[in-house]
mmCIF file of C-alpha atoms and ligand atoms in Angstrom:
data_model
loop_
_atom_site.group_PDB
_atom_site.id
_atom_site.type_symbol
_atom_site.label_atom_id
_atom_site.label_comp_id
_atom_site.label_asym_id
_atom_site.label_seq_id
_atom_site.Cartn_x
_atom_site.Cartn_y
_atom_site.Cartn_z
ATOM 1 C CA MET A 157 -23.958 -8.368 37.035
ATOM 2 C CA TYR A 158 -25.505 -11.833 36.821
ATOM 3 C CA ASN A 159 -29.267 -11.919 36.731
ATOM 4 C CA HIS A 160 -30.463 -14.289 39.439
ATOM 5 C CA ILE A 161 -33.674 -16.044 38.530
ATOM 6 C CA ILE A 162 -35.786 -17.737 41.169
ATOM 7 C CA MET A 163 -38.962 -19.414 40.041
ATOM 8 C CA LYS A 164 -41.586 -21.806 41.299
ATOM 9 C CA ILE A 165 -42.641 -24.070 38.483
ATOM 10 C CA LEU A 166 -45.457 -26.599 38.491
ATOM 11 C CA GLY A 167 -45.141 -29.562 36.085
ATOM 12 C CA ILE A 168 -47.947 -31.858 34.917
ATOM 13 C CA GLU A 169 -47.351 -35.266 33.335
ATOM 14 C CA THR A 170 -50.184 -37.421 31.942
ATOM 15 C CA SER A 171 -48.704 -38.880 28.740
ATOM 16 C CA CYS A 172 -49.096 -42.524 29.702
ATOM 17 C CA ASP A 173 -50.176 -44.352 32.851
ATOM 18 C CA GLU A 174 -48.696 -42.072 35.513
ATOM 19 C CA THR A 175 -50.593 -39.038 36.748
ATOM 20 C CA ALA A 176 -47.908 -36.758 38.144
ATOM 21 C CA ILE A 177 -47.540 -33.214 39.450
ATOM 22 C CA ALA A 178 -44.322 -31.663 40.735
ATOM 23 C CA ILE A 179 -43.463 -28.230 42.074
ATOM 24 C CA LEU A 180 -39.872 -27.064 41.761
ATOM 25 C CA ASP A 181 -38.129 -24.048 43.155
ATOM 26 C CA ILE A 182 -35.402 -23.256 40.650
ATOM 27 C CA GLU A 183 -32.624 -20.829 41.373
ATOM 28 C CA GLU A 184 -30.274 -19.865 38.597
ATOM 29 C CA SER A 185 -26.864 -18.440 39.382
ATOM 30 C CA GLU A 186 -23.522 -18.135 37.639
ATOM 31 C CA ASN A 187 -22.759 -21.723 38.747
ATOM 32 C CA GLY A 188 -25.795 -23.232 36.996
ATOM 33 C CA ALA A 189 -29.277 -24.095 38.191
ATOM 34 C CA SER A 190 -30.118 -25.358 41.645
ATOM 35 C CA VAL A 191 -33.352 -27.312 41.799
ATOM 36 C CA ARG A 192 -35.283 -27.760 45.020
ATOM 37 C CA VAL A 193 -38.140 -30.259 44.900
ATOM 38 C CA LEU A 194 -41.045 -28.784 46.853
ATOM 39 C CA ALA A 195 -43.495 -31.505 45.783
ATOM 40 C CA ASN A 196 -43.263 -34.575 43.561
ATOM 41 C CA GLU A 197 -46.523 -36.527 43.454
ATOM 42 C CA ILE A 198 -46.914 -39.595 41.240
ATOM 43 C CA LEU A 199 -49.921 -41.855 41.026
ATOM 44 C CA SER A 200 -49.164 -45.004 39.038
ATOM 45 C CA GLN A 201 -51.979 -46.885 37.309
ATOM 46 C CA ILE A 202 -49.943 -50.091 36.889
ATOM 47 C CA GLU A 203 -52.326 -52.216 38.957
ATOM 48 C CA LEU A 204 -55.294 -51.051 36.911
ATOM 49 C CA HIS A 205 -53.705 -51.915 33.560
ATOM 50 C CA ARG A 206 -52.123 -55.176 34.680
ATOM 51 C CA PRO A 207 -55.060 -57.377 33.559
ATOM 52 C CA TYR A 208 -54.714 -55.936 30.016
ATOM 53 C CA GLY A 209 -50.956 -56.616 29.822
ATOM 54 C CA GLY A 210 -50.343 -53.009 28.743
ATOM 55 C CA VAL A 211 -51.741 -49.495 29.008
ATOM 56 C CA PHE A 212 -55.364 -49.102 27.922
ATOM 57 C CA PRO A 213 -55.579 -45.442 26.696
ATOM 58 C CA ASN A 214 -59.202 -44.593 27.510
ATOM 59 C CA LEU A 215 -58.989 -46.146 30.939
ATOM 60 C CA ALA A 216 -55.776 -44.163 31.562
ATOM 61 C CA LYS A 217 -57.496 -40.933 30.444
ATOM 62 C CA ARG A 218 -60.401 -41.498 32.838
ATOM 63 C CA GLU A 219 -57.980 -42.045 35.714
ATOM 64 C CA HIS A 220 -56.030 -38.883 34.872
ATOM 65 C CA GLU A 221 -59.272 -36.894 34.845
ATOM 66 C CA LYS A 222 -60.266 -38.299 38.202
ATOM 67 C CA ASN A 223 -56.877 -37.900 39.872
ATOM 68 C CA LEU A 224 -55.376 -34.622 38.651
ATOM 69 C CA GLN A 225 -57.222 -32.318 41.063
ATOM 70 C CA PRO A 226 -56.563 -34.429 44.212
ATOM 71 C CA ILE A 227 -52.892 -34.749 43.227
ATOM 72 C CA LEU A 228 -52.653 -30.991 42.669
ATOM 73 C CA ASP A 229 -54.211 -30.349 46.085
ATOM 74 C CA LYS A 230 -51.721 -32.738 47.672
ATOM 75 C CA ALA A 231 -48.754 -31.152 45.891
ATOM 76 C CA LEU A 232 -49.781 -27.611 46.831
ATOM 77 C CA ALA A 233 -50.424 -28.646 50.432
ATOM 78 C CA ALA A 234 -46.901 -30.144 50.592
ATOM 79 C CA THR A 235 -45.457 -26.733 49.691
ATOM 80 C CA GLY A 236 -47.604 -24.750 52.141
ATOM 81 C CA GLN A 237 -49.561 -23.312 49.165
ATOM 82 C CA VAL A 238 -46.725 -21.444 47.410
ATOM 83 C CA THR A 239 -47.492 -19.067 44.556
ATOM 84 C CA ILE A 240 -46.725 -20.659 41.193
ATOM 85 C CA ASP A 241 -44.917 -18.646 38.493
ATOM 86 C CA ALA A 242 -45.496 -20.955 35.520
ATOM 87 C CA VAL A 243 -47.283 -24.196 34.634
ATOM 88 C CA VAL A 244 -45.583 -26.759 32.402
ATOM 89 C CA VAL A 245 -47.445 -29.620 30.752
ATOM 90 C CA THR A 246 -46.337 -32.586 28.629
ATOM 91 C CA GLN A 247 -47.280 -31.876 25.037
ATOM 92 C CA GLY A 248 -46.047 -35.211 23.677
ATOM 93 C CA PRO A 249 -45.078 -37.779 22.699
ATOM 94 C CA GLY A 250 -47.659 -39.942 24.454
ATOM 95 C CA LEU A 251 -51.183 -41.308 24.282
ATOM 96 C CA GLU A 252 -53.306 -38.578 22.755
ATOM 97 C CA PRO A 253 -56.411 -38.766 24.991
ATOM 98 C CA CYS A 254 -54.131 -38.774 28.030
ATOM 99 C CA LEU A 255 -52.070 -35.808 26.823
ATOM 100 C CA TRP A 256 -55.201 -33.718 26.225
ATOM 101 C CA THR A 257 -56.396 -34.358 29.769
ATOM 102 C CA GLY A 258 -53.194 -32.826 31.132
ATOM 103 C CA ILE A 259 -53.231 -29.953 28.637
ATOM 104 C CA THR A 260 -56.840 -29.024 29.418
ATOM 105 C CA PHE A 261 -56.075 -29.099 33.127
ATOM 106 C CA ALA A 262 -52.984 -26.902 32.623
ATOM 107 C CA GLN A 263 -55.010 -24.396 30.589
ATOM 108 C CA LYS A 264 -57.553 -24.145 33.373
ATOM 109 C CA LEU A 265 -54.812 -23.483 35.945
ATOM 110 C CA GLY A 266 -53.093 -20.947 33.680
ATOM 111 C CA LYS A 267 -56.292 -18.915 33.441
ATOM 112 C CA GLU A 268 -57.125 -19.245 37.118
ATOM 113 C CA TRP A 269 -53.664 -18.194 38.303
ATOM 114 C CA ASN A 270 -52.902 -15.861 35.395
ATOM 115 C CA VAL A 271 -49.530 -17.510 34.720
ATOM 116 C CA PRO A 272 -47.917 -18.734 31.485
ATOM 117 C CA ILE A 273 -48.333 -22.319 30.331
ATOM 118 C CA ILE A 274 -45.329 -23.997 28.763
ATOM 119 C CA ALA A 275 -45.595 -27.088 26.560
ATOM 120 C CA ALA A 276 -42.795 -29.597 27.247
ATOM 121 C CA ASN A 277 -41.482 -32.572 25.337
ATOM 122 C CA HIS A 278 -41.599 -35.781 27.369
ATOM 123 C CA MET A 279 -38.352 -37.141 25.902
ATOM 124 C CA GLU A 280 -36.460 -33.916 26.617
ATOM 125 C CA GLY A 281 -37.733 -34.308 30.168
ATOM 126 C CA HIS A 282 -36.144 -37.763 30.414
ATOM 127 C CA ILE A 283 -32.815 -36.353 29.161
ATOM 128 C CA LEU A 284 -32.816 -33.463 31.634
ATOM 129 C CA ALA A 285 -33.818 -35.713 34.562
ATOM 130 C CA SER A 286 -30.632 -37.720 33.982
ATOM 131 C CA LEU A 287 -28.544 -34.560 34.342
ATOM 132 C CA LEU A 288 -29.718 -33.763 37.867
ATOM 133 C CA LYS A 289 -27.173 -34.430 40.554
ATOM 134 C CA LYS A 290 -28.262 -34.820 44.142
ATOM 135 C CA GLU A 291 -26.936 -32.163 46.471
ATOM 136 C CA ASN A 292 -26.569 -32.386 50.205
ATOM 137 C CA ALA A 293 -29.953 -32.146 51.830
ATOM 138 C CA LYS A 294 -31.119 -28.572 52.303
ATOM 139 C CA GLU A 295 -33.982 -27.497 54.413
ATOM 140 C CA GLY A 296 -37.413 -27.960 52.831
ATOM 141 C CA GLY A 297 -37.149 -30.752 50.282
ATOM 142 C CA GLU A 298 -34.593 -32.615 48.187
ATOM 143 C CA SER A 299 -32.101 -30.534 46.272
ATOM 144 C CA PHE A 300 -30.359 -31.133 42.963
ATOM 145 C CA ALA A 301 -27.714 -29.325 41.001
ATOM 146 C CA PHE A 302 -28.065 -29.153 37.256
ATOM 147 C CA ALA A 303 -25.015 -29.150 35.034
ATOM 148 C CA ALA A 304 -24.834 -29.229 31.243
ATOM 149 C CA PRO A 305 -23.024 -32.329 29.893
ATOM 150 C CA GLU A 306 -19.851 -32.392 27.805
ATOM 151 C CA PHE A 307 -20.651 -31.903 24.101
ATOM 152 C CA PRO A 308 -21.299 -33.542 21.743
ATOM 153 C CA SER A 309 -23.452 -35.621 24.048
ATOM 154 C CA LEU A 310 -25.418 -38.696 23.109
ATOM 155 C CA ALA A 311 -28.636 -39.647 24.883
ATOM 156 C CA LEU A 312 -30.180 -43.102 24.811
ATOM 157 C CA LEU A 313 -33.858 -42.986 25.747
ATOM 158 C CA ILE A 314 -35.396 -46.325 26.614
ATOM 159 C CA SER A 315 -38.951 -46.659 27.875
ATOM 160 C CA GLY A 316 -42.147 -48.599 27.272
ATOM 161 C CA GLY A 317 -42.982 -46.435 24.277
ATOM 162 C CA HIS A 318 -39.604 -45.216 22.982
ATOM 163 C CA THR A 319 -36.141 -46.285 21.965
ATOM 164 C CA GLU A 320 -34.163 -43.364 20.616
ATOM 165 C CA LEU A 321 -30.604 -42.192 20.237
ATOM 166 C CA VAL A 322 -30.457 -38.412 20.452
ATOM 167 C CA LEU A 323 -27.412 -36.311 19.626
ATOM 168 C CA MET A 324 -26.976 -33.027 21.468
ATOM 169 C CA ARG A 325 -24.250 -30.811 19.999
ATOM 170 C CA GLU A 326 -25.098 -27.961 22.351
ATOM 171 C CA PHE A 327 -27.519 -27.437 25.180
ATOM 172 C CA GLY A 328 -31.142 -27.626 24.069
ATOM 173 C CA THR A 329 -30.580 -28.788 20.476
ATOM 174 C CA TYR A 330 -31.605 -32.358 19.744
ATOM 175 C CA LYS A 331 -31.222 -34.572 16.709
ATOM 176 C CA ILE A 332 -32.626 -38.099 16.631
ATOM 177 C CA VAL A 333 -29.890 -40.218 15.031
ATOM 178 C CA GLY A 334 -31.384 -43.662 15.679
ATOM 179 C CA LYS A 335 -34.703 -45.172 16.726
ATOM 180 C CA THR A 336 -36.599 -48.411 16.864
ATOM 181 C CA ARG A 337 -38.316 -49.562 13.705
ATOM 182 C CA ASP A 338 -40.886 -51.586 15.618
ATOM 183 C CA ASP A 339 -41.142 -52.350 19.349
ATOM 184 C CA ALA A 340 -39.577 -50.174 22.039
ATOM 185 C CA VAL A 341 -37.135 -51.751 24.505
ATOM 186 C CA GLY A 342 -39.607 -51.644 27.415
ATOM 187 C CA GLU A 343 -42.309 -53.059 25.164
ATOM 188 C CA CYS A 344 -39.960 -55.905 24.258
ATOM 189 C CA PHE A 345 -39.360 -56.636 27.954
ATOM 190 C CA ASP A 346 -43.119 -56.511 28.594
ATOM 191 C CA LYS A 347 -44.105 -58.703 25.635
ATOM 192 C CA THR A 348 -41.454 -61.381 26.122
ATOM 193 C CA ALA A 349 -42.251 -61.457 29.841
ATOM 194 C CA ARG A 350 -45.872 -62.113 28.970
ATOM 195 C CA LEU A 351 -44.836 -65.041 26.755
ATOM 196 C CA LEU A 352 -43.012 -66.458 29.773
ATOM 197 C CA GLY A 353 -46.188 -66.097 31.855
ATOM 198 C CA LEU A 354 -44.835 -63.171 33.916
ATOM 199 C CA PRO A 355 -47.030 -60.235 35.035
ATOM 200 C CA TYR A 356 -47.025 -56.686 33.629
ATOM 201 C CA PRO A 357 -44.810 -54.661 33.627
ATOM 202 C CA GLY A 358 -42.402 -57.348 32.511
ATOM 203 C CA GLY A 359 -39.121 -55.424 32.722
ATOM 204 C CA PRO A 360 -38.641 -55.651 36.497
ATOM 205 C CA GLU A 361 -39.765 -59.330 36.475
ATOM 206 C CA ILE A 362 -37.277 -60.309 33.763
ATOM 207 C CA SER A 363 -34.570 -58.350 35.534
ATOM 208 C CA LYS A 364 -35.174 -60.158 38.834
ATOM 209 C CA LEU A 365 -35.190 -63.641 37.260
ATOM 210 C CA ALA A 366 -32.175 -62.873 35.060
ATOM 211 C CA ALA A 367 -30.184 -61.929 38.170
ATOM 212 C CA GLU A 368 -31.189 -65.226 39.798
ATOM 213 C CA ALA A 369 -30.127 -67.136 36.649
ATOM 214 C CA ARG A 370 -26.695 -65.481 36.723
ATOM 215 C CA LYS A 371 -26.333 -66.274 40.413
ATOM 216 C CA GLU A 372 -27.336 -69.914 39.891
ATOM 217 C CA ASN A 373 -25.276 -70.224 36.726
ATOM 218 C CA LEU A 374 -28.295 -71.057 34.584
ATOM 219 C CA LYS A 375 -27.839 -70.358 30.882
ATOM 220 C CA LEU A 376 -29.962 -71.057 27.829
ATOM 221 C CA GLY A 377 -28.225 -73.372 25.363
ATOM 222 C CA ALA A 378 -29.042 -71.212 22.328
ATOM 223 C CA GLU A 379 -28.579 -67.483 21.682
ATOM 224 C CA LEU A 380 -31.590 -65.360 20.839
ATOM 225 C CA PRO A 381 -31.344 -63.219 17.674
ATOM 226 C CA ARG A 382 -29.791 -59.748 17.894
ATOM 227 C CA PRO A 383 -31.696 -57.938 15.149
ATOM 228 C CA MET A 384 -29.933 -55.187 13.178
ATOM 229 C CA LEU A 385 -26.800 -55.552 15.261
ATOM 230 C CA ASP A 386 -24.589 -55.103 12.229
ATOM 231 C CA SER A 387 -26.753 -52.808 10.143
ATOM 232 C CA ASN A 388 -25.000 -49.639 9.014
ATOM 233 C CA ASP A 389 -27.428 -47.260 10.637
ATOM 234 C CA LEU A 390 -28.182 -46.586 14.301
ATOM 235 C CA ASP A 391 -31.728 -47.953 14.219
ATOM 236 C CA PHE A 392 -33.027 -50.756 16.413
ATOM 237 C CA SER A 393 -35.514 -53.581 15.911
ATOM 238 C CA PHE A 394 -36.877 -55.638 18.772
ATOM 239 C CA SER A 395 -39.931 -57.383 17.369
ATOM 240 C CA GLY A 396 -37.807 -60.292 16.071
ATOM 241 C CA LEU A 397 -36.697 -61.041 19.605
ATOM 242 C CA LYS A 398 -40.300 -61.337 20.732
ATOM 243 C CA THR A 399 -41.106 -63.644 17.770
ATOM 244 C CA ALA A 400 -38.071 -65.814 18.537
ATOM 245 C CA VAL A 401 -39.194 -66.212 22.161
ATOM 246 C CA LEU A 402 -42.725 -66.961 20.958
ATOM 247 C CA TYR A 403 -41.593 -69.826 18.694
ATOM 248 C CA ALA A 404 -39.029 -71.190 21.124
ATOM 249 C CA THR A 405 -41.524 -71.430 23.970
ATOM 250 C CA LYS A 406 -44.710 -72.294 22.044
ATOM 251 C CA ASP A 407 -46.436 -75.506 23.182
ATOM 252 C CA ARG A 408 -43.690 -76.126 25.721
ATOM 253 C CA LYS A 409 -44.166 -76.430 29.411
ATOM 254 C CA LEU A 410 -41.458 -74.233 30.891
ATOM 255 C CA SER A 411 -39.947 -75.099 34.255
ATOM 256 C CA ALA A 412 -39.057 -72.339 36.725
ATOM 257 C CA ASP A 413 -35.401 -72.758 35.683
ATOM 258 C CA ASP A 414 -36.313 -72.510 31.964
ATOM 259 C CA ILE A 415 -38.053 -69.208 32.640
ATOM 260 C CA LYS A 416 -34.997 -67.871 34.452
ATOM 261 C CA LYS A 417 -32.759 -68.942 31.542
ATOM 262 C CA TYR A 418 -34.964 -67.132 29.052
ATOM 263 C CA ALA A 419 -35.134 -64.051 31.262
ATOM 264 C CA ARG A 420 -31.333 -63.935 31.401
ATOM 265 C CA GLU A 421 -30.948 -64.427 27.657
ATOM 266 C CA ILE A 422 -33.567 -61.750 26.880
ATOM 267 C CA GLU A 423 -31.921 -59.216 29.204
ATOM 268 C CA GLU A 424 -28.429 -59.943 27.897
ATOM 269 C CA THR A 425 -29.558 -59.818 24.246
ATOM 270 C CA ILE A 426 -31.251 -56.435 24.721
ATOM 271 C CA THR A 427 -28.214 -55.077 26.598
ATOM 272 C CA ASP A 428 -25.898 -56.296 23.858
ATOM 273 C CA VAL A 429 -27.898 -54.580 21.143
ATOM 274 C CA LEU A 430 -28.087 -51.297 23.095
ATOM 275 C CA ALA A 431 -24.363 -51.301 23.910
ATOM 276 C CA HIS A 432 -23.395 -52.169 20.343
ATOM 277 C CA LYS A 433 -25.424 -49.339 18.812
ATOM 278 C CA LEU A 434 -24.218 -46.886 21.439
ATOM 279 C CA GLU A 435 -20.635 -47.804 20.645
ATOM 280 C CA LYS A 436 -21.234 -47.201 16.954
ATOM 281 C CA ALA A 437 -22.786 -43.814 17.675
ATOM 282 C CA ILE A 438 -19.991 -42.780 20.084
ATOM 283 C CA GLU A 439 -17.425 -43.378 17.377
ATOM 284 C CA LYS A 440 -19.438 -41.869 14.551
ATOM 285 C CA TYR A 441 -20.050 -38.562 16.366
ATOM 286 C CA SER A 442 -16.926 -38.425 18.574
ATOM 287 C CA VAL A 443 -19.191 -38.271 21.580
ATOM 288 C CA GLU A 444 -17.844 -36.688 24.804
ATOM 289 C CA SER A 445 -20.581 -37.810 27.216
ATOM 290 C CA LEU A 446 -23.446 -40.278 27.437
ATOM 291 C CA ILE A 447 -26.897 -39.744 28.920
ATOM 292 C CA VAL A 448 -29.393 -42.543 29.466
ATOM 293 C CA GLY A 449 -33.001 -41.942 30.465
ATOM 294 C CA GLY A 450 -36.424 -43.617 30.533
ATOM 295 C CA GLY A 451 -38.068 -46.308 32.641
ATOM 296 C CA VAL A 452 -35.890 -49.193 31.398
ATOM 297 C CA ILE A 453 -32.735 -47.677 32.895
ATOM 298 C CA ALA A 454 -34.045 -48.801 36.282
ATOM 299 C CA ASN A 455 -32.510 -52.105 35.077
ATOM 300 C CA THR A 456 -29.318 -52.671 37.052
ATOM 301 C CA PHE A 457 -27.708 -55.022 34.515
ATOM 302 C CA ILE A 458 -28.157 -52.459 31.709
ATOM 303 C CA ARG A 459 -26.919 -49.692 34.037
ATOM 304 C CA SER A 460 -23.695 -51.489 34.894
ATOM 305 C CA SER A 461 -23.071 -52.643 31.301
ATOM 306 C CA LEU A 462 -23.430 -49.117 29.965
ATOM 307 C CA GLN A 463 -21.213 -47.787 32.754
ATOM 308 C CA LYS A 464 -18.491 -50.222 31.623
ATOM 309 C CA LEU A 465 -18.930 -49.040 28.047
ATOM 310 C CA ALA A 466 -18.608 -45.363 29.040
ATOM 311 C CA ASP A 467 -15.542 -46.169 31.180
ATOM 312 C CA SER A 468 -13.893 -47.948 28.263
ATOM 313 C CA TYR A 469 -14.177 -44.693 26.264
ATOM 314 C CA GLY A 470 -13.223 -42.554 29.265
ATOM 315 C CA ILE A 471 -16.376 -40.453 28.972
ATOM 316 C CA PRO A 472 -18.905 -39.628 31.706
ATOM 317 C CA LEU A 473 -22.254 -41.403 31.825
ATOM 318 C CA TYR A 474 -25.241 -39.516 33.232
ATOM 319 C CA LEU A 475 -27.955 -41.736 34.685
ATOM 320 C CA PRO A 476 -31.120 -40.610 36.441
ATOM 321 C CA HIS A 477 -31.572 -41.002 40.157
ATOM 322 C CA ALA A 478 -33.579 -44.259 40.537
ATOM 323 C CA SER A 479 -36.756 -42.374 41.484
ATOM 324 C CA HIS A 480 -36.543 -40.148 38.363
ATOM 325 C CA ALA A 481 -36.092 -42.941 35.803
ATOM 326 C CA THR A 482 -39.782 -43.686 35.325
ATOM 327 C CA ASP A 483 -42.288 -41.080 34.230
ATOM 328 C CA ASN A 484 -42.605 -38.128 36.594
ATOM 329 C CA ALA A 485 -43.561 -34.462 36.534
ATOM 330 C CA LEU A 486 -40.282 -33.183 37.955
ATOM 331 C CA MET A 487 -38.617 -33.745 34.582
ATOM 332 C CA ILE A 488 -41.468 -31.941 32.838
ATOM 333 C CA ALA A 489 -41.202 -28.892 35.114
ATOM 334 C CA LEU A 490 -37.468 -28.863 34.408
ATOM 335 C CA ALA A 491 -37.943 -29.044 30.614
ATOM 336 C CA GLY A 492 -40.401 -26.138 30.854
ATOM 337 C CA TYR A 493 -37.997 -24.102 32.948
ATOM 338 C CA PHE A 494 -35.271 -24.293 30.302
ATOM 339 C CA LYS A 495 -37.752 -23.344 27.592
ATOM 340 C CA LEU A 496 -38.806 -20.330 29.634
ATOM 341 C CA GLU A 497 -35.245 -19.378 30.439
ATOM 342 C CA LYS A 498 -34.242 -19.394 26.776
ATOM 343 C CA LYS A 499 -36.934 -16.989 25.580
ATOM 344 C CA GLN A 500 -38.230 -15.782 28.861
ATOM 345 C CA GLU A 501 -39.757 -12.486 27.882
ATOM 346 C CA LYS A 502 -41.761 -13.838 24.985
ATOM 347 C CA ASP A 503 -43.244 -16.668 27.015
ATOM 348 C CA PHE A 504 -44.002 -14.477 29.973
ATOM 349 C CA THR A 505 -45.926 -11.986 27.864
ATOM 350 C CA ALA A 506 -47.862 -14.758 26.113
ATOM 351 C CA LYS A 507 -49.776 -15.406 29.315
ATOM 352 C CA GLY A 508 -52.176 -18.285 29.165
ATOM 353 C CA ASN A 509 -51.291 -19.304 25.626
ATOM 354 C CA LEU A 510 -50.236 -22.841 24.932
ATOM 355 C CA ASN A 511 -48.228 -22.884 21.776
ATOM 356 C CA LEU A 512 -49.023 -26.365 20.431
HETATM 357 O O1 KG4 B 798 -40.486 -44.486 31.138
HETATM 358 P P1 KG4 B 798 -41.513 -45.440 31.635
HETATM 359 O O2 KG4 B 798 -41.869 -45.410 33.093
HETATM 360 O O3 KG4 B 798 -42.867 -45.244 30.886
HETATM 361 C C1 KG4 B 798 -42.953 -45.040 29.520
HETATM 362 O O4 KG4 B 798 -42.870 -43.843 29.111
HETATM 363 O O5 KG4 B 798 -43.061 -46.045 28.828
HETATM 364 O O6 KG4 B 798 -41.052 -46.932 31.239
HETATM 365 C C2 KG4 B 798 -41.796 -48.085 31.534
HETATM 366 C C3 KG4 B 798 -41.098 -49.291 30.942
HETATM 367 C C4 KG4 B 798 -41.921 -50.593 31.001
HETATM 368 O O7 KG4 B 798 -41.887 -51.210 29.739
HETATM 369 C C5 KG4 B 798 -41.180 -51.440 32.031
HETATM 370 O O8 KG4 B 798 -41.264 -52.831 31.801
HETATM 371 C C6 KG4 B 798 -39.761 -50.939 31.870
HETATM 372 O O9 KG4 B 798 -39.886 -49.556 31.676
HETATM 373 N N1 KG4 B 798 -38.948 -51.216 33.073
HETATM 374 C C7 KG4 B 798 -37.894 -52.053 33.081
HETATM 375 C C8 KG4 B 798 -37.429 -52.096 34.414
HETATM 376 N N2 KG4 B 798 -38.207 -51.272 35.175
HETATM 377 C C9 KG4 B 798 -39.142 -50.735 34.327
HETATM 378 N N3 KG4 B 798 -37.320 -52.745 32.092
HETATM 379 C C10 KG4 B 798 -36.257 -53.513 32.401
HETATM 380 N N4 KG4 B 798 -35.768 -53.628 33.649
HETATM 381 C C11 KG4 B 798 -36.310 -52.933 34.680
HETATM 382 N N5 KG4 B 798 -35.793 -53.054 35.928
HETATM 383 ZN ZN1 ZN B 799 -41.335 -41.855 29.692
#
């Protein structure tokens, strides 16, 4: 007889500049997990960090401290004050002062409610968020089905802080097979955008102008460098792209059309590098499915290019729902759920202990 598990899990995410709390109702059956979103609160600090052109860790920490309790109150109110079975908190990777704010808050809740606290990995959260598939609306919140991908599966994680290729040979086992040696993809978008005089975060700005350039048939005469495109490993390097844009635009007055041309070339160069390395990895590991996660996959040009790549290999591509691409606590609650499910008894008896 299959053991049905129904749990209400609260996730907390404070690794960077989003303060987020989500409450999920997860029901496990023989067909997989069904995830109902009871609350999904996100407070973005983008406006606050904009003048600095990036995230300022101590400022972010102060905001998390100020906002966690009101966001928790809002999330609980949205659920009609349900009883929580477990609290999950992002353990890393992320900005250390910010992570500790979330962890301390989770520990307080764990004690108060006498429930276990689970430490989750932020990157695993991004992978799992991409595997959620929207179900027909059910009563009381959005609903998603969760299905394991075809193995071996390869995940590309692209955000402001990370660029990683992760191989998953079976559910829950991860091996990093490639990563950036310097800047992350999102960081590259943000830094090159800044050189073009565009506001932070630069990714969406570049994306918008690049689309206009394609529509208006504007193209830069020269190609930007594609660092490490032909290296034998699966690592990335993006700092050379930023330097190339710096030298090409230094002491020049750029017209609106020039900026669009650069935006297009930057977006297409980054996409090319990502697709090329993915292709190499697909062949090397005989990959059966692709997963892409992280804030940069909000980019529609990258989305459609990677879809074409997956189609050319005849393998499925799992992308996150647009609202789950950037940092959120739903993915953290989900990562914690699978950790609990795997060694449920142990974690449930270790009440209140955060195993860091
Ligand atoms: O995952 P995320 O929300 O936060 C981190 O963990 O970093 O990713 C934020 C990053 C920023 O660098 C931002 O510029 C980039 O994602 N981004 C985009 C787009 N939307 C957000 N990059 C390219 N195109 C976009 N449409
Ligand atoms: Zn992230």
